[in-house]
Short mmCIF file of C-alpha atoms in Angstrom, two decimals:
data_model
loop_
_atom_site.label_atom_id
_atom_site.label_comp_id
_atom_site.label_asym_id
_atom_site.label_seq_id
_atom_site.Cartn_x
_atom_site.Cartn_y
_atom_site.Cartn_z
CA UNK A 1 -27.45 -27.48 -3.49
CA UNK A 2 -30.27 -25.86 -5.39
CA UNK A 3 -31.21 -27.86 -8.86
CA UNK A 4 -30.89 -26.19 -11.61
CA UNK A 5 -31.64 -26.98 -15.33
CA UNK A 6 -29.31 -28.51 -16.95
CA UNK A 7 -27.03 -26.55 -19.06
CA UNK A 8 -24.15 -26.74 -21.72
CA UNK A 9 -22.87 -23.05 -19.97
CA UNK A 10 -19.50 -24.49 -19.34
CA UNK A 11 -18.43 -24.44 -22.96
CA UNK A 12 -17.55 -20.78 -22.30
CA UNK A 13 -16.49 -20.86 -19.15
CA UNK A 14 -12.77 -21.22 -17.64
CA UNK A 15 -11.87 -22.15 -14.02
CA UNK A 16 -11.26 -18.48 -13.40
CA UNK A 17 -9.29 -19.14 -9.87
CA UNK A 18 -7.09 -16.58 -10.05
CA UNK A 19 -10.40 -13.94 -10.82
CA UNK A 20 -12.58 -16.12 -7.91
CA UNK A 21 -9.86 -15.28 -5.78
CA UNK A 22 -9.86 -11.83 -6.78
CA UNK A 23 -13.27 -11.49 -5.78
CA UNK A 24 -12.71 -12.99 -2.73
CA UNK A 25 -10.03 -10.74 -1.72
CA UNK A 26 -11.71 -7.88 -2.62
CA UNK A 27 -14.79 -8.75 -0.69
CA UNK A 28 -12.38 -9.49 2.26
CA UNK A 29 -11.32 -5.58 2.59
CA UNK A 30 -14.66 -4.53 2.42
CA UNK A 31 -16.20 -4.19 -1.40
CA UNK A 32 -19.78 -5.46 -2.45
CA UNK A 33 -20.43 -7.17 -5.60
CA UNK A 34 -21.61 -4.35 -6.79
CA UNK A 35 -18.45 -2.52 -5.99
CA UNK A 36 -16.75 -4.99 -7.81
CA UNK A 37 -18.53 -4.97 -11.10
CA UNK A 38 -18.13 -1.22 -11.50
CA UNK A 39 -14.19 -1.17 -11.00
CA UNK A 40 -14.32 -4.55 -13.40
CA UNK A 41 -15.99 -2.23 -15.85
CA UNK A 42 -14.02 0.73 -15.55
CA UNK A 43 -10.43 -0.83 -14.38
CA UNK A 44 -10.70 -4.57 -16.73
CA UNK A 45 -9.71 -6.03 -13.36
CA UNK A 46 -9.77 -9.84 -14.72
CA UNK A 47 -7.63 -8.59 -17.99
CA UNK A 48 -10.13 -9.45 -19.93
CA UNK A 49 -10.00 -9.28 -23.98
CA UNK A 50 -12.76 -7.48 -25.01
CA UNK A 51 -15.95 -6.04 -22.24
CA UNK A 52 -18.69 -8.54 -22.97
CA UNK A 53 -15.99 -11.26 -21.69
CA UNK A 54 -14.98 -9.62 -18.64
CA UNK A 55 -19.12 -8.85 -17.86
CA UNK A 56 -19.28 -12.60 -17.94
CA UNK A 57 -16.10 -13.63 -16.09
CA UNK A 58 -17.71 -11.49 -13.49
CA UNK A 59 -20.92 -12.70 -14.37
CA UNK A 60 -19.87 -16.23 -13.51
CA UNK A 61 -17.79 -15.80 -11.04
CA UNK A 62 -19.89 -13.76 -8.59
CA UNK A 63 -23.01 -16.45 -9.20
CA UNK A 64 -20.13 -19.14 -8.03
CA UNK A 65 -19.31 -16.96 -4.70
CA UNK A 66 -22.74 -16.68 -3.95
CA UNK A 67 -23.76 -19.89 -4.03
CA UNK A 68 -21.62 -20.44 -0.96
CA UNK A 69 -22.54 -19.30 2.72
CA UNK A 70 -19.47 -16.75 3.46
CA UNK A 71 -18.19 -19.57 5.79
CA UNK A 72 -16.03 -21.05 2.95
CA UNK A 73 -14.69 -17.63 2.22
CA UNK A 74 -12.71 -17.58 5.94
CA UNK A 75 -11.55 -21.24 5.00
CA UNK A 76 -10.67 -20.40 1.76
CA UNK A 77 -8.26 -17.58 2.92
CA UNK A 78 -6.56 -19.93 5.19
CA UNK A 79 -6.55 -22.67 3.18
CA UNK A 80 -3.47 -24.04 0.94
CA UNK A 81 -3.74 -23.69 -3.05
CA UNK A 82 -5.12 -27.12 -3.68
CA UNK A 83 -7.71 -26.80 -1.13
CA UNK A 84 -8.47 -23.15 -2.69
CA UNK A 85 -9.15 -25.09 -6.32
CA UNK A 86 -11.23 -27.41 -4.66
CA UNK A 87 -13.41 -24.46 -2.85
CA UNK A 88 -13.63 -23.48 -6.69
CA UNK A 89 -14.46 -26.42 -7.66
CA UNK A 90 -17.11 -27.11 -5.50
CA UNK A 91 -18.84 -23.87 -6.20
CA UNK A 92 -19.05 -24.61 -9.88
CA UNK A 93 -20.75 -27.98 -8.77
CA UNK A 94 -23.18 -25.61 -7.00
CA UNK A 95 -23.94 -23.61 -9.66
CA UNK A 96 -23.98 -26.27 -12.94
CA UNK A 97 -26.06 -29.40 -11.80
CA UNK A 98 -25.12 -31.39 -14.77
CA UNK A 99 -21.29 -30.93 -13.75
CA UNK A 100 -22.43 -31.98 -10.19
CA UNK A 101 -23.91 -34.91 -11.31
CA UNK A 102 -20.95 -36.07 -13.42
CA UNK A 103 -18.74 -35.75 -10.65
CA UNK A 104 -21.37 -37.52 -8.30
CA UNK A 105 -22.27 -40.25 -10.52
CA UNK A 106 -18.85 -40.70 -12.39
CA UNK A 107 -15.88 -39.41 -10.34
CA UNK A 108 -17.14 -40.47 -7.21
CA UNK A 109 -17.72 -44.11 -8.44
CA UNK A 110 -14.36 -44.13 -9.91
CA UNK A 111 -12.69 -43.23 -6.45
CA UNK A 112 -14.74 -45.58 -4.63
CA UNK A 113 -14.25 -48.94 -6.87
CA UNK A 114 -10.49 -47.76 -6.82
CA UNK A 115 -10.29 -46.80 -11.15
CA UNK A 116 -7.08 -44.81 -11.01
CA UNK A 117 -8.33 -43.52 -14.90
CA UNK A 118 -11.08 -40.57 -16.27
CA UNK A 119 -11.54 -42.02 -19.85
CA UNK A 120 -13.39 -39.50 -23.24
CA UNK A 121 -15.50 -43.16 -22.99
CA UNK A 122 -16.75 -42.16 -19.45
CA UNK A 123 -17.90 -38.83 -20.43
CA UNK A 124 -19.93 -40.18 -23.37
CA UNK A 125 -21.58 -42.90 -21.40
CA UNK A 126 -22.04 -39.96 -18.90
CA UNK A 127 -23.83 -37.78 -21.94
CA UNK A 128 -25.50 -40.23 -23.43
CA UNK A 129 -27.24 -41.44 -20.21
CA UNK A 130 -28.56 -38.03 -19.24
CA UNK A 131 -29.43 -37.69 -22.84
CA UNK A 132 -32.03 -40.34 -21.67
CA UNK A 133 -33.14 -38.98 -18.77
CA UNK A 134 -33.60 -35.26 -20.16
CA UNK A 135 -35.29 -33.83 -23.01
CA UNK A 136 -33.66 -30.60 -22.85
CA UNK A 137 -29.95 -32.70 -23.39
CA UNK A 138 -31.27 -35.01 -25.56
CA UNK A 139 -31.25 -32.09 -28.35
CA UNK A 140 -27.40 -31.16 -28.17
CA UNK A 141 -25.10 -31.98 -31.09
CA UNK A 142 -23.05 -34.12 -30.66
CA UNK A 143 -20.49 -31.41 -31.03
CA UNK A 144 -22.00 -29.70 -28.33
CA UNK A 145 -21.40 -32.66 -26.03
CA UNK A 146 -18.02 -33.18 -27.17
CA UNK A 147 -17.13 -29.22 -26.19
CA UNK A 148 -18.74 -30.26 -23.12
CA UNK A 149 -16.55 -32.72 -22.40
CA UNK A 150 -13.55 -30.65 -22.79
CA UNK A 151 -14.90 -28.42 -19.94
CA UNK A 152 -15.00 -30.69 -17.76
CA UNK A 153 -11.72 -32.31 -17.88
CA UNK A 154 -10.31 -28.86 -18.11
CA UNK A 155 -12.10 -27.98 -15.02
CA UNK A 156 -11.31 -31.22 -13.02
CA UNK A 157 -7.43 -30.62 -14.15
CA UNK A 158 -7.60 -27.21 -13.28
CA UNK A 159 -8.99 -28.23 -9.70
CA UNK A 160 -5.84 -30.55 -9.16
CA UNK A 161 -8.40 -33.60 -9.02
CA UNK A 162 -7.08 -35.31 -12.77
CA UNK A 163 -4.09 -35.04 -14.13
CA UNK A 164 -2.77 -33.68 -17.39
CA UNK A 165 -2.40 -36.75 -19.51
CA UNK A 166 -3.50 -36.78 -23.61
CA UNK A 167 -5.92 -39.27 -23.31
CA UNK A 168 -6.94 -41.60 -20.59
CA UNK A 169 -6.29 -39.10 -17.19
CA UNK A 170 -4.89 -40.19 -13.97
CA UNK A 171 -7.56 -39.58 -10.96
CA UNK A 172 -5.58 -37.73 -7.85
CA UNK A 173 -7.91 -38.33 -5.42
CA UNK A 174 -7.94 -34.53 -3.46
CA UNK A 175 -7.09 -34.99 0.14
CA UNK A 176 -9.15 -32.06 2.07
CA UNK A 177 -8.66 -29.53 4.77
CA UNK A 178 -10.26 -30.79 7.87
CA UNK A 179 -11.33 -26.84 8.25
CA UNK A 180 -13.12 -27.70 4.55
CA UNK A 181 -14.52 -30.97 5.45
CA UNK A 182 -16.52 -29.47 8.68
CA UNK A 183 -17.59 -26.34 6.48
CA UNK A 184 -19.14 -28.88 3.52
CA UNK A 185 -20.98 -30.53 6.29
CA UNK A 186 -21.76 -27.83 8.58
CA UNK A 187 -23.47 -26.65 5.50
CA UNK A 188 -25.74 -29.60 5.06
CA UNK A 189 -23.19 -30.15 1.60
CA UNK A 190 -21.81 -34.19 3.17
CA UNK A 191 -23.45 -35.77 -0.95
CA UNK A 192 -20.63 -32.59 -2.03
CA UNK A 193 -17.78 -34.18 0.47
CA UNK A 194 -18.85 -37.95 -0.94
CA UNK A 195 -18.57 -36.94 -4.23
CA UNK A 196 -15.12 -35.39 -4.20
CA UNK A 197 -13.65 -38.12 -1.93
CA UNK A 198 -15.02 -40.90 -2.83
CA UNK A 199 -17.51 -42.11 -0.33
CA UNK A 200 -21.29 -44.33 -0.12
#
């Protein structure tokens, strides 16, 4: 993946499956990005509540798309729903590095010393590390980082990878498409397959 700087972005973002696969889809019978944005301007296609949102759900959405090579697009049309959230999921990991890294250094440890549980203490370790490691997150509030938090376990639920618990969630450890496992590494993306299964 290509670093990025780390950012608290995902406080106003969603999932937005059902509008990823609307792009997708769209894309598929033969519209450019560009294409797409217009009609989302003139048509609301994402049912959107005011303009400035729907800009940015197609904002976000088409910097997630692109940050895949179009090979995951063929998958992702043949793929099942679950593996569909996890094609999501993995191109928010390619677009927010500090989301990456949680699910790298936190998920991905969890599935591979068998912890069946995501705790709110996990995410705060998580924070307060990075917090340590980078200037730039070492000045968020500490509401901030709590929002931030949210977004993530809404995310990972969203994906199909947690469950839907109040408090402690239940890790379901995503089993993937063997179609999606050769695309990931195909795509030099194997520290992407590790993280989401669970692997050294």
């Amino acid at each position: 993946m290509q670093r990025k700087e780390y950012s608290a972005g995902m406080t106003k973002f969603s999932f937005w499956f059902s509008e990823f696969k609307k792009v997708v889809q769209l894309q598929d019978s033969g519209k450019s990005l560009d294409d797409i944005k217009q009609m989302n301007q003139a048509e609301n296609i994402f049912s959107a509540t005011t303009p400035k949102r729907a800009s940015q759900i197609f904002n976000v959405v088409s910097s997630r798309i692109k940050s895949l090579d179009p090979s995951f697009y063929r998958v992702f049309k043949q793929s099942d729903i679950a593996n569909q959230k996890i094609i999501v999921l993995i191109a928010i990991m390619e677009t927010d590095s500090l989301f990456f890294d949680f699910v790298y250094e936190v998920y991905r440890e969890k599935l591979i010393i068998g912890m069946v549980e995501l705790a709110d203490s996990d995410l705060s370790i998580f924070f307060k590390n990075k917090q340590l490691q980078s200037e730039k997150v070492a000045k968020w509030t500490d509401h901030t980082l709590k929002t931030l938090g949210k977004s993530y376990k809404t995310v990972l639920t969203e994906a199909g990878v947690i469950d839907r618990s109040k408090g402690n969630r239940k890790i379901l450890k995503p089993i993937l498409d063997r179609s999606l496992e050769d695309c990931l590494i195909k795509n030099g993306m194997a520290v992407t397959l590790h993280a989401l299964t669970g692997v050294r």
